[in-house]
Coordinates of C-alpha atoms in Angstrom, one line a residue:
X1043 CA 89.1 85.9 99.0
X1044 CA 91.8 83.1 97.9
X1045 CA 92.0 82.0 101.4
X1046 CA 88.3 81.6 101.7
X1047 CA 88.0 79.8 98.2
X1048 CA 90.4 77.0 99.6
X1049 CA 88.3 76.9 102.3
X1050 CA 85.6 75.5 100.0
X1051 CA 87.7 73.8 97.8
X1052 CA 89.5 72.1 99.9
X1053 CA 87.4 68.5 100.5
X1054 CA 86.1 68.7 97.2
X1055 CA 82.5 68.8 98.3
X1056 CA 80.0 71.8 98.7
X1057 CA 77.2 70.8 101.1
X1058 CA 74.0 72.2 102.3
X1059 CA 75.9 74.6 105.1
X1060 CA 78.9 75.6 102.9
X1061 CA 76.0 76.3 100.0
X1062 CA 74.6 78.9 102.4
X1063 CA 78.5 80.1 103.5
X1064 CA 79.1 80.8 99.7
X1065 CA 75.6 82.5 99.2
X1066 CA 76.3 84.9 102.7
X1067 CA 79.7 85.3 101.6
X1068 CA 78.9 86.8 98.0
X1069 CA 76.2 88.9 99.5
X1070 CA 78.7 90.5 102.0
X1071 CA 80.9 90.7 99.7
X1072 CA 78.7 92.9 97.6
X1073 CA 81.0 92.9 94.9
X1074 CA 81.3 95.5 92.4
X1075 CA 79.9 94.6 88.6
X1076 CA 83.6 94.6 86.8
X1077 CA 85.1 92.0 90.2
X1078 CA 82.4 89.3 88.6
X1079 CA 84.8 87.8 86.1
X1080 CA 87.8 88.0 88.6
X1081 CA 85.6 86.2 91.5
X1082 CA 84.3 83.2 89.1
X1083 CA 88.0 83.2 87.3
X1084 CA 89.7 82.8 90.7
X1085 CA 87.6 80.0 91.5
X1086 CA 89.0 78.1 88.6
X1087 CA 92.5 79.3 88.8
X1088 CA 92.6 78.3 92.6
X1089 CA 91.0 75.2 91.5
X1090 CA 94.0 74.0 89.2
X1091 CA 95.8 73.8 92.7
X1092 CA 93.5 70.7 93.4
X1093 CA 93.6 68.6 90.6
X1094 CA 95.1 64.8 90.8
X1095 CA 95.6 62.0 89.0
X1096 CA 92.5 60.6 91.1
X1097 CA 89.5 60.8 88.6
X1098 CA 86.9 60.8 90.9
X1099 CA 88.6 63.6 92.9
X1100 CA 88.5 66.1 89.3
X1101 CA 85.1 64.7 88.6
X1102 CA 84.4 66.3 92.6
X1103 CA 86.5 69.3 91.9
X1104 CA 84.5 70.3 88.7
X1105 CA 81.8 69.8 90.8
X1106 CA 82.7 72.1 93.6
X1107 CA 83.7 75.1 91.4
X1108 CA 80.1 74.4 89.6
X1109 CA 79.0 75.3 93.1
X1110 CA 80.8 78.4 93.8
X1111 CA 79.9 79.6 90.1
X1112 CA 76.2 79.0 90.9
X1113 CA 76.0 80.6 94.2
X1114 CA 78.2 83.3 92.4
X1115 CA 75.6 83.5 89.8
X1116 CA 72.7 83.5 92.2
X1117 CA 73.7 86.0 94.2
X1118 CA 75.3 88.8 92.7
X1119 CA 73.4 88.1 88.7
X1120 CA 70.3 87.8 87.2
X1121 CA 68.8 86.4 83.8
X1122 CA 69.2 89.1 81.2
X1123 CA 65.6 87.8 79.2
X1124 CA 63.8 86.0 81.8
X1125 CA 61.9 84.2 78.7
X1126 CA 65.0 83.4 77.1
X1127 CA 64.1 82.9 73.1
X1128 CA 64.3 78.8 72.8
X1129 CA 63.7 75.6 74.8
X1130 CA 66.2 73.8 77.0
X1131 CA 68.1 71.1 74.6
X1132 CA 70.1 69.1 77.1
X1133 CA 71.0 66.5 74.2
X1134 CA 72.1 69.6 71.6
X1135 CA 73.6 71.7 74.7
X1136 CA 75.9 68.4 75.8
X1137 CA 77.0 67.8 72.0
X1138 CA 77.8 71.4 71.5
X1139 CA 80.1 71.2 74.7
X1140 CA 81.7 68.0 74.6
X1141 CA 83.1 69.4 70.5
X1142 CA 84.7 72.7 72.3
X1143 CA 86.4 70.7 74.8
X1144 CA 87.6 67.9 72.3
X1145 CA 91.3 69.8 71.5
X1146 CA 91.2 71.1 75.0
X1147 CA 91.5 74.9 73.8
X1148 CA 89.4 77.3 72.6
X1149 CA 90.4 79.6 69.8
X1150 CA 89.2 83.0 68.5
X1151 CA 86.5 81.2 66.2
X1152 CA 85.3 78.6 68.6
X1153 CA 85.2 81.6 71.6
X1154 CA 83.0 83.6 68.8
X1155 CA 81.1 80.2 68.0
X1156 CA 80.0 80.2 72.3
X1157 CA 79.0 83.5 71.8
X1158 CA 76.4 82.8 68.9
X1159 CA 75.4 79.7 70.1
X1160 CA 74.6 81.0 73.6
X1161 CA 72.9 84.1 71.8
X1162 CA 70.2 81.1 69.7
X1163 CA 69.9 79.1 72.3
X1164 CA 68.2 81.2 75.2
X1165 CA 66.4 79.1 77.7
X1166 CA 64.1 80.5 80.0
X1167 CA 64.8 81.2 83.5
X1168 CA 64.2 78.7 85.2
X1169 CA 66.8 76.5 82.6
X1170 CA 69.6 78.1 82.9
X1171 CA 71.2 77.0 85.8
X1172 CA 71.4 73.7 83.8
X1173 CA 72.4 75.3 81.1
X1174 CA 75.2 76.5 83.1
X1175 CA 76.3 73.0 84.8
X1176 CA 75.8 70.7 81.6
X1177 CA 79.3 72.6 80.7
X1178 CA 80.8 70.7 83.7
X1179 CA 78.5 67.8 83.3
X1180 CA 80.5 67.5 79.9
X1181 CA 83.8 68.4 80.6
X1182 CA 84.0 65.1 83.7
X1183 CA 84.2 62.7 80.0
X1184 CA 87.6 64.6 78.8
X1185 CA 89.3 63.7 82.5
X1186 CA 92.1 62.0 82.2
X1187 CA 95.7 61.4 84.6
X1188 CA 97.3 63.8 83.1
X1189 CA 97.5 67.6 85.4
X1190 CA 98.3 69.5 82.3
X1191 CA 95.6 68.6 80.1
X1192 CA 93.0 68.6 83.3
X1193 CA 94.2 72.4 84.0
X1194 CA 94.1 73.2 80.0
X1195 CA 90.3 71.7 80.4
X1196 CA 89.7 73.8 83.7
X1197 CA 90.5 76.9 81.4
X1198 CA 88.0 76.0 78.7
X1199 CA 85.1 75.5 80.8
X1200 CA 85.8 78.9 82.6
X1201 CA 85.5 80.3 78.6
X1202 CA 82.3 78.9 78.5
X1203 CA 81.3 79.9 81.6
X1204 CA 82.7 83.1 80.5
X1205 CA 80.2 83.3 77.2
X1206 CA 77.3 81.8 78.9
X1207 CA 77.2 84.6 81.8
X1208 CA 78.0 87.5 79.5
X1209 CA 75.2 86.2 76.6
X1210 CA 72.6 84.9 79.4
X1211 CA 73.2 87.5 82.5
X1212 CA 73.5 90.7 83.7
X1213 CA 75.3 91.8 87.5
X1214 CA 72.1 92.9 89.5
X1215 CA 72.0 96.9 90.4
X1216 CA 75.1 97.2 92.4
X1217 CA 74.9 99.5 95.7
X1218 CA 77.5 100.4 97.9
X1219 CA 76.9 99.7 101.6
X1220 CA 78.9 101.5 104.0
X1221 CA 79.3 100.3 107.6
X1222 CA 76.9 102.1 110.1
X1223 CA 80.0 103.7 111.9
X1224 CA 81.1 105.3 108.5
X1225 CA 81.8 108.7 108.6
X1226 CA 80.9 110.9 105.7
X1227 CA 82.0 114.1 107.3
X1228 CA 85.8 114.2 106.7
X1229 CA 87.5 116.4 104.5
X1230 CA 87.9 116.0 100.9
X1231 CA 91.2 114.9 101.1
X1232 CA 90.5 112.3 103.7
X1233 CA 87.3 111.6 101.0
X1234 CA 89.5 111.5 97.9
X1235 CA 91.8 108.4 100.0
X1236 CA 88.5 106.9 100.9
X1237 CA 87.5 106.7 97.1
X1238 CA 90.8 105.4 96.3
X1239 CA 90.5 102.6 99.1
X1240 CA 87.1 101.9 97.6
X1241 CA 88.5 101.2 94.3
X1242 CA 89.1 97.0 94.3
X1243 CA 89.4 97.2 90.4
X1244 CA 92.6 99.2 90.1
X1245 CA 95.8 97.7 88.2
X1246 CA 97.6 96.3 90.9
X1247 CA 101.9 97.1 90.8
X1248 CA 103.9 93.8 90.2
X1249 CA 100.8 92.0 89.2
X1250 CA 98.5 93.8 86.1
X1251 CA 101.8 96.2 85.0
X1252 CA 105.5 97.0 86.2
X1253 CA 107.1 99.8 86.0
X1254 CA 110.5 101.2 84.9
X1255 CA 111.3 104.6 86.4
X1256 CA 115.4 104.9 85.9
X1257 CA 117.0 107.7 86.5
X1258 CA 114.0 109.7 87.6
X1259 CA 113.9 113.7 87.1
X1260 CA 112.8 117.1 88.1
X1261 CA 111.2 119.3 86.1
X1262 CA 114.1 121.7 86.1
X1263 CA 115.8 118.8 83.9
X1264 CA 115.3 119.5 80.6
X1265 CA 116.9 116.2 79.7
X1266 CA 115.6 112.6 79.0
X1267 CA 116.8 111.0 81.6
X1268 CA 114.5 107.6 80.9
X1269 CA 115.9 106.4 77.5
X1270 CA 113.6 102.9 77.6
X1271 CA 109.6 103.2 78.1
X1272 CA 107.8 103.7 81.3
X1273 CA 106.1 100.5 81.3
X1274 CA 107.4 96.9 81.0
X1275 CA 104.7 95.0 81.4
X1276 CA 101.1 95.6 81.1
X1277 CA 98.3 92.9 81.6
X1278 CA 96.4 94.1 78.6
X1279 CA 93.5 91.6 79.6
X1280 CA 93.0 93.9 82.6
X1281 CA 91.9 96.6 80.1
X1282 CA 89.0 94.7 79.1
X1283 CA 87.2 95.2 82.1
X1284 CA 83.7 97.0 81.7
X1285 CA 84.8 100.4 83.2
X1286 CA 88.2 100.2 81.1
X1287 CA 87.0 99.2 78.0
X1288 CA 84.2 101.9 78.1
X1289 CA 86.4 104.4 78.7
X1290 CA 88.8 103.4 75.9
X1291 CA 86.1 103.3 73.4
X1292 CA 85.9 107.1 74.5
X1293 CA 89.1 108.3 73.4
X1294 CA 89.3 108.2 69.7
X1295 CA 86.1 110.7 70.0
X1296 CA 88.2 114.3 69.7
X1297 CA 90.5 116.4 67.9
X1298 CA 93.6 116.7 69.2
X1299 CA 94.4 120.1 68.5
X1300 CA 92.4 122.7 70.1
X1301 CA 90.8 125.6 68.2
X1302 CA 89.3 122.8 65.8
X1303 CA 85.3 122.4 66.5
X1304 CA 84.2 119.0 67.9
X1305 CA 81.3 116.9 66.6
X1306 CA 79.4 114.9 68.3
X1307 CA 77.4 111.8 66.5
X1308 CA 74.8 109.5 67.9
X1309 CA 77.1 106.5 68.6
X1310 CA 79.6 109.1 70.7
X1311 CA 76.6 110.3 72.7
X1312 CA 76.1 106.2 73.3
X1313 CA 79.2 105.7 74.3
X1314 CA 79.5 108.5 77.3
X1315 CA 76.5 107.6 78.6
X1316 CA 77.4 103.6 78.9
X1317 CA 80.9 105.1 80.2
X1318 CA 78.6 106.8 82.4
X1319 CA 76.2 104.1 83.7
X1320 CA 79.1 102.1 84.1
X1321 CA 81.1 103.8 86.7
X1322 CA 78.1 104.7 88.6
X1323 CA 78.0 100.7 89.3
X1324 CA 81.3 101.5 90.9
X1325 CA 82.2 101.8 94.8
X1326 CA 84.1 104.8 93.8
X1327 CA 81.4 106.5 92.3
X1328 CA 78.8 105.8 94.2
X1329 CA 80.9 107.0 97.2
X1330 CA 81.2 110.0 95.4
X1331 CA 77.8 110.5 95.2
X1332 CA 77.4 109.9 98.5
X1333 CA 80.2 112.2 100.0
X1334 CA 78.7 115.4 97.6
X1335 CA 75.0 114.8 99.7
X1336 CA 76.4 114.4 102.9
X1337 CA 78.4 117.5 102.6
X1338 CA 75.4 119.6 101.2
X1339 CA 77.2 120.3 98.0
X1340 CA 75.0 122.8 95.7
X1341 CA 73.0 121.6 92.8
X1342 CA 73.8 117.9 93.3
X1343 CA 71.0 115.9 92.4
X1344 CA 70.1 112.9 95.4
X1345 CA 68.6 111.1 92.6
X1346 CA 71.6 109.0 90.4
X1347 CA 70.1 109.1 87.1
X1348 CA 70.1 113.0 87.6
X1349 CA 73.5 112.7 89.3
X1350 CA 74.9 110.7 86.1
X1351 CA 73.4 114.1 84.1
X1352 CA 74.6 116.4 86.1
X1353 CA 78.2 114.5 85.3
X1354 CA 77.5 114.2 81.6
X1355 CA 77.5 118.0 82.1
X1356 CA 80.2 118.5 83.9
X1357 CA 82.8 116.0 81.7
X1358 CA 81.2 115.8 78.2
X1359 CA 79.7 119.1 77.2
X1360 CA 82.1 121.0 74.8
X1361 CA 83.1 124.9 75.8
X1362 CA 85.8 127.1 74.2
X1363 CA 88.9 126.5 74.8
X1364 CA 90.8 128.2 71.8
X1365 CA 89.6 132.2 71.6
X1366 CA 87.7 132.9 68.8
X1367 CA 87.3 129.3 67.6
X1368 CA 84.4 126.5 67.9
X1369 CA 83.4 124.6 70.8
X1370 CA 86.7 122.6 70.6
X1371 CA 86.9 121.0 74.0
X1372 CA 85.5 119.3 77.2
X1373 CA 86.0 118.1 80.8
X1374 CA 86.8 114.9 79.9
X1375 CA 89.1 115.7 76.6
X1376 CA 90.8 118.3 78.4
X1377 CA 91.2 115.8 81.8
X1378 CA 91.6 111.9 80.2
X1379 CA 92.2 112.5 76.5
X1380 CA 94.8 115.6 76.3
X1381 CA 95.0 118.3 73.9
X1382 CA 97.8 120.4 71.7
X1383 CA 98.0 123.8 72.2
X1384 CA 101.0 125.8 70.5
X1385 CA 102.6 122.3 69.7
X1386 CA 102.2 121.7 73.8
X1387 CA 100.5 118.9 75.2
X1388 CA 97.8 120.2 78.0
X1389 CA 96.1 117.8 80.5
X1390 CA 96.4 114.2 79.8
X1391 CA 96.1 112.9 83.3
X1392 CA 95.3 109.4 81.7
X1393 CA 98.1 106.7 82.9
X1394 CA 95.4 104.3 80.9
X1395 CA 96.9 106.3 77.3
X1396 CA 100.3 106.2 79.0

């Protein structure tokens, strides 16, 4: 991906052919929904790489990342309100930009400031694409010599960029392709590999988190061996990915303790079933899906909205778990959230709570 980016970047100029490498590539690609924001981040991170003190070459450089967000855009997103709710402004869009890039940051209020102004302001369709590049348009007049300040200016237009996709666009229906020499009929081990394989938005070691294992134990050791935490280091930006954040928002939904009846509201309901939607825009998932028709599993459903059901059944509804008591657990509590059970922790195979 990097090496292909450079590719692009590397003149400073996107022409008519490289327009159509970019498009072919993002289509082959077929990325996933929650790789969007990596793809179009990279661009600007690798980007940085290319800056000078030649103004004409960072006016070019904007330029070419404008290019490889578009075909980004065009490719694997489409308009989220195809009438949008306002007319193109060019002269109140340009203004707007040109006072977020003025300090060269943006802060917590001017990030929430994007976000309502991109929210009014709406165009239709067939505007946005301009809406999109006036941000680059705007940011060639705060150029200067100076790396540092052009890199802290790369980093603001990729916020804006940032707000303007997630107010103005949504990823188009994602669907895994597998090569025609795929083979569906291995076993579930082999299957359970393949999934993992398929999974490009994993933490990666060294990179999103590091670990600190010390010692190291059996389970015949009784004793803490591992007197500082697991973790050192966790990228907690990588946890506000779609599918992660989702499946945060999930956790704060049960009782801890078994025997203790769970209640389910409206909102929680909500909540599973965009956890649900979610991963089913995954490769994982839909290789899952996949896998369970090929091998003629019973009861699976070939249709996904009945498969996401079927899964809402399987991980969310509540059963006895504590004799005598309420419907005090689930699937998912018992699997990703954990319970306490005579003052003993059960399940929890969540490293995300870890």
């Amino acid at each position: 991906m990097e090496k292909f980016y450079k590719h692009i970047l590397v003149d400073l100029t996107v022409d008519q052919e490289e327009a159509q490498e970019l498009t072919d590539y993002f289509d082959s690609l077929n990325p996933p929904p929650d790789k969007l924001v990596w793809l179009r981040t990279t661009a600007f991170r690798l980007g940085c790489d290319f800056l000078s003190d030649d103004q004409d070459n960072n006016v070019a450089l904007l330029r070419t990342i404008n290019a490889i967000v578009h075909s980004l855009e065009k490719t694997c997103m489409v308009p989220k309100d195809a009438n949008g709710n306002t007319e193109y402004d060019s002269e109140k869009v340009d203004e707007f930009y040109k006072n977020i890039f003025s300090d060269l940051s943006v802060d917590r209020d001017e990030n929430e400031d994007l976000f309502t102004f991109f929210q009014r302001n709406i165009p239709p369709a067939d505007n946005l694409v301009a809406l999109r590049a006036a941000a680059f348009k705007a940011a060639t007049d705060f150029l200067t010599d100076d790396k540092e300040n052009n890199t802290a200016l790369l980093r603001c237009v990729n916020i804006v960029v940032n707000a303007f996709e997630r107010t103005c666009l949504v990823p188009k229906e994602y669907n895994l392709r597998l090569a025609p020499e795929f083979d569906l009929d291995v076993s579930l081990s082999d299957a359970i590999q393949q999934m993992w394989n398929l999974d490009l938005n994993r933490l990666r070691p060294n990179v999103d988190y590091k670990l600190n294992v010390q010692e190291g134990k059996k389970p015949s050791l009784k004793e803490d061996m591992a007197d500082d935490p697991l973790f050192t280091y966790v990228d907690l930006n990588a946890l506000k990915r779609p599918t992660y954040a989702l499946f945060i928002a999930l956790l704060d939904n049960y009782k801890a303790s078994t025997g203790h009846s769970e209640d389910v509201c409206d909102n929680e309901h909500k909540e599973m079933w965009n956890f649900l939607k979610a991963i089913m825009q995954s490769a994982p998932m839909q290789f899952c899906h996949k896998y369970l028709l090929a091998k003629g599993a019973e009861d699976v459903p070939e249709d996904p909205s009945d498969f996401m059901k079927l899964m809402y059944k399987i991980w969310f509804e509540l059963y006895n778990r504590e004799r005598g008591g309420g419907k005090d657990s689930s699937g998912f509590e018992h699997v990703f959230v954990g319970e306490v059970k005579n003052d003993s922790v059960s399940g929890f195979h969540n490293w995300v709570q870890f």
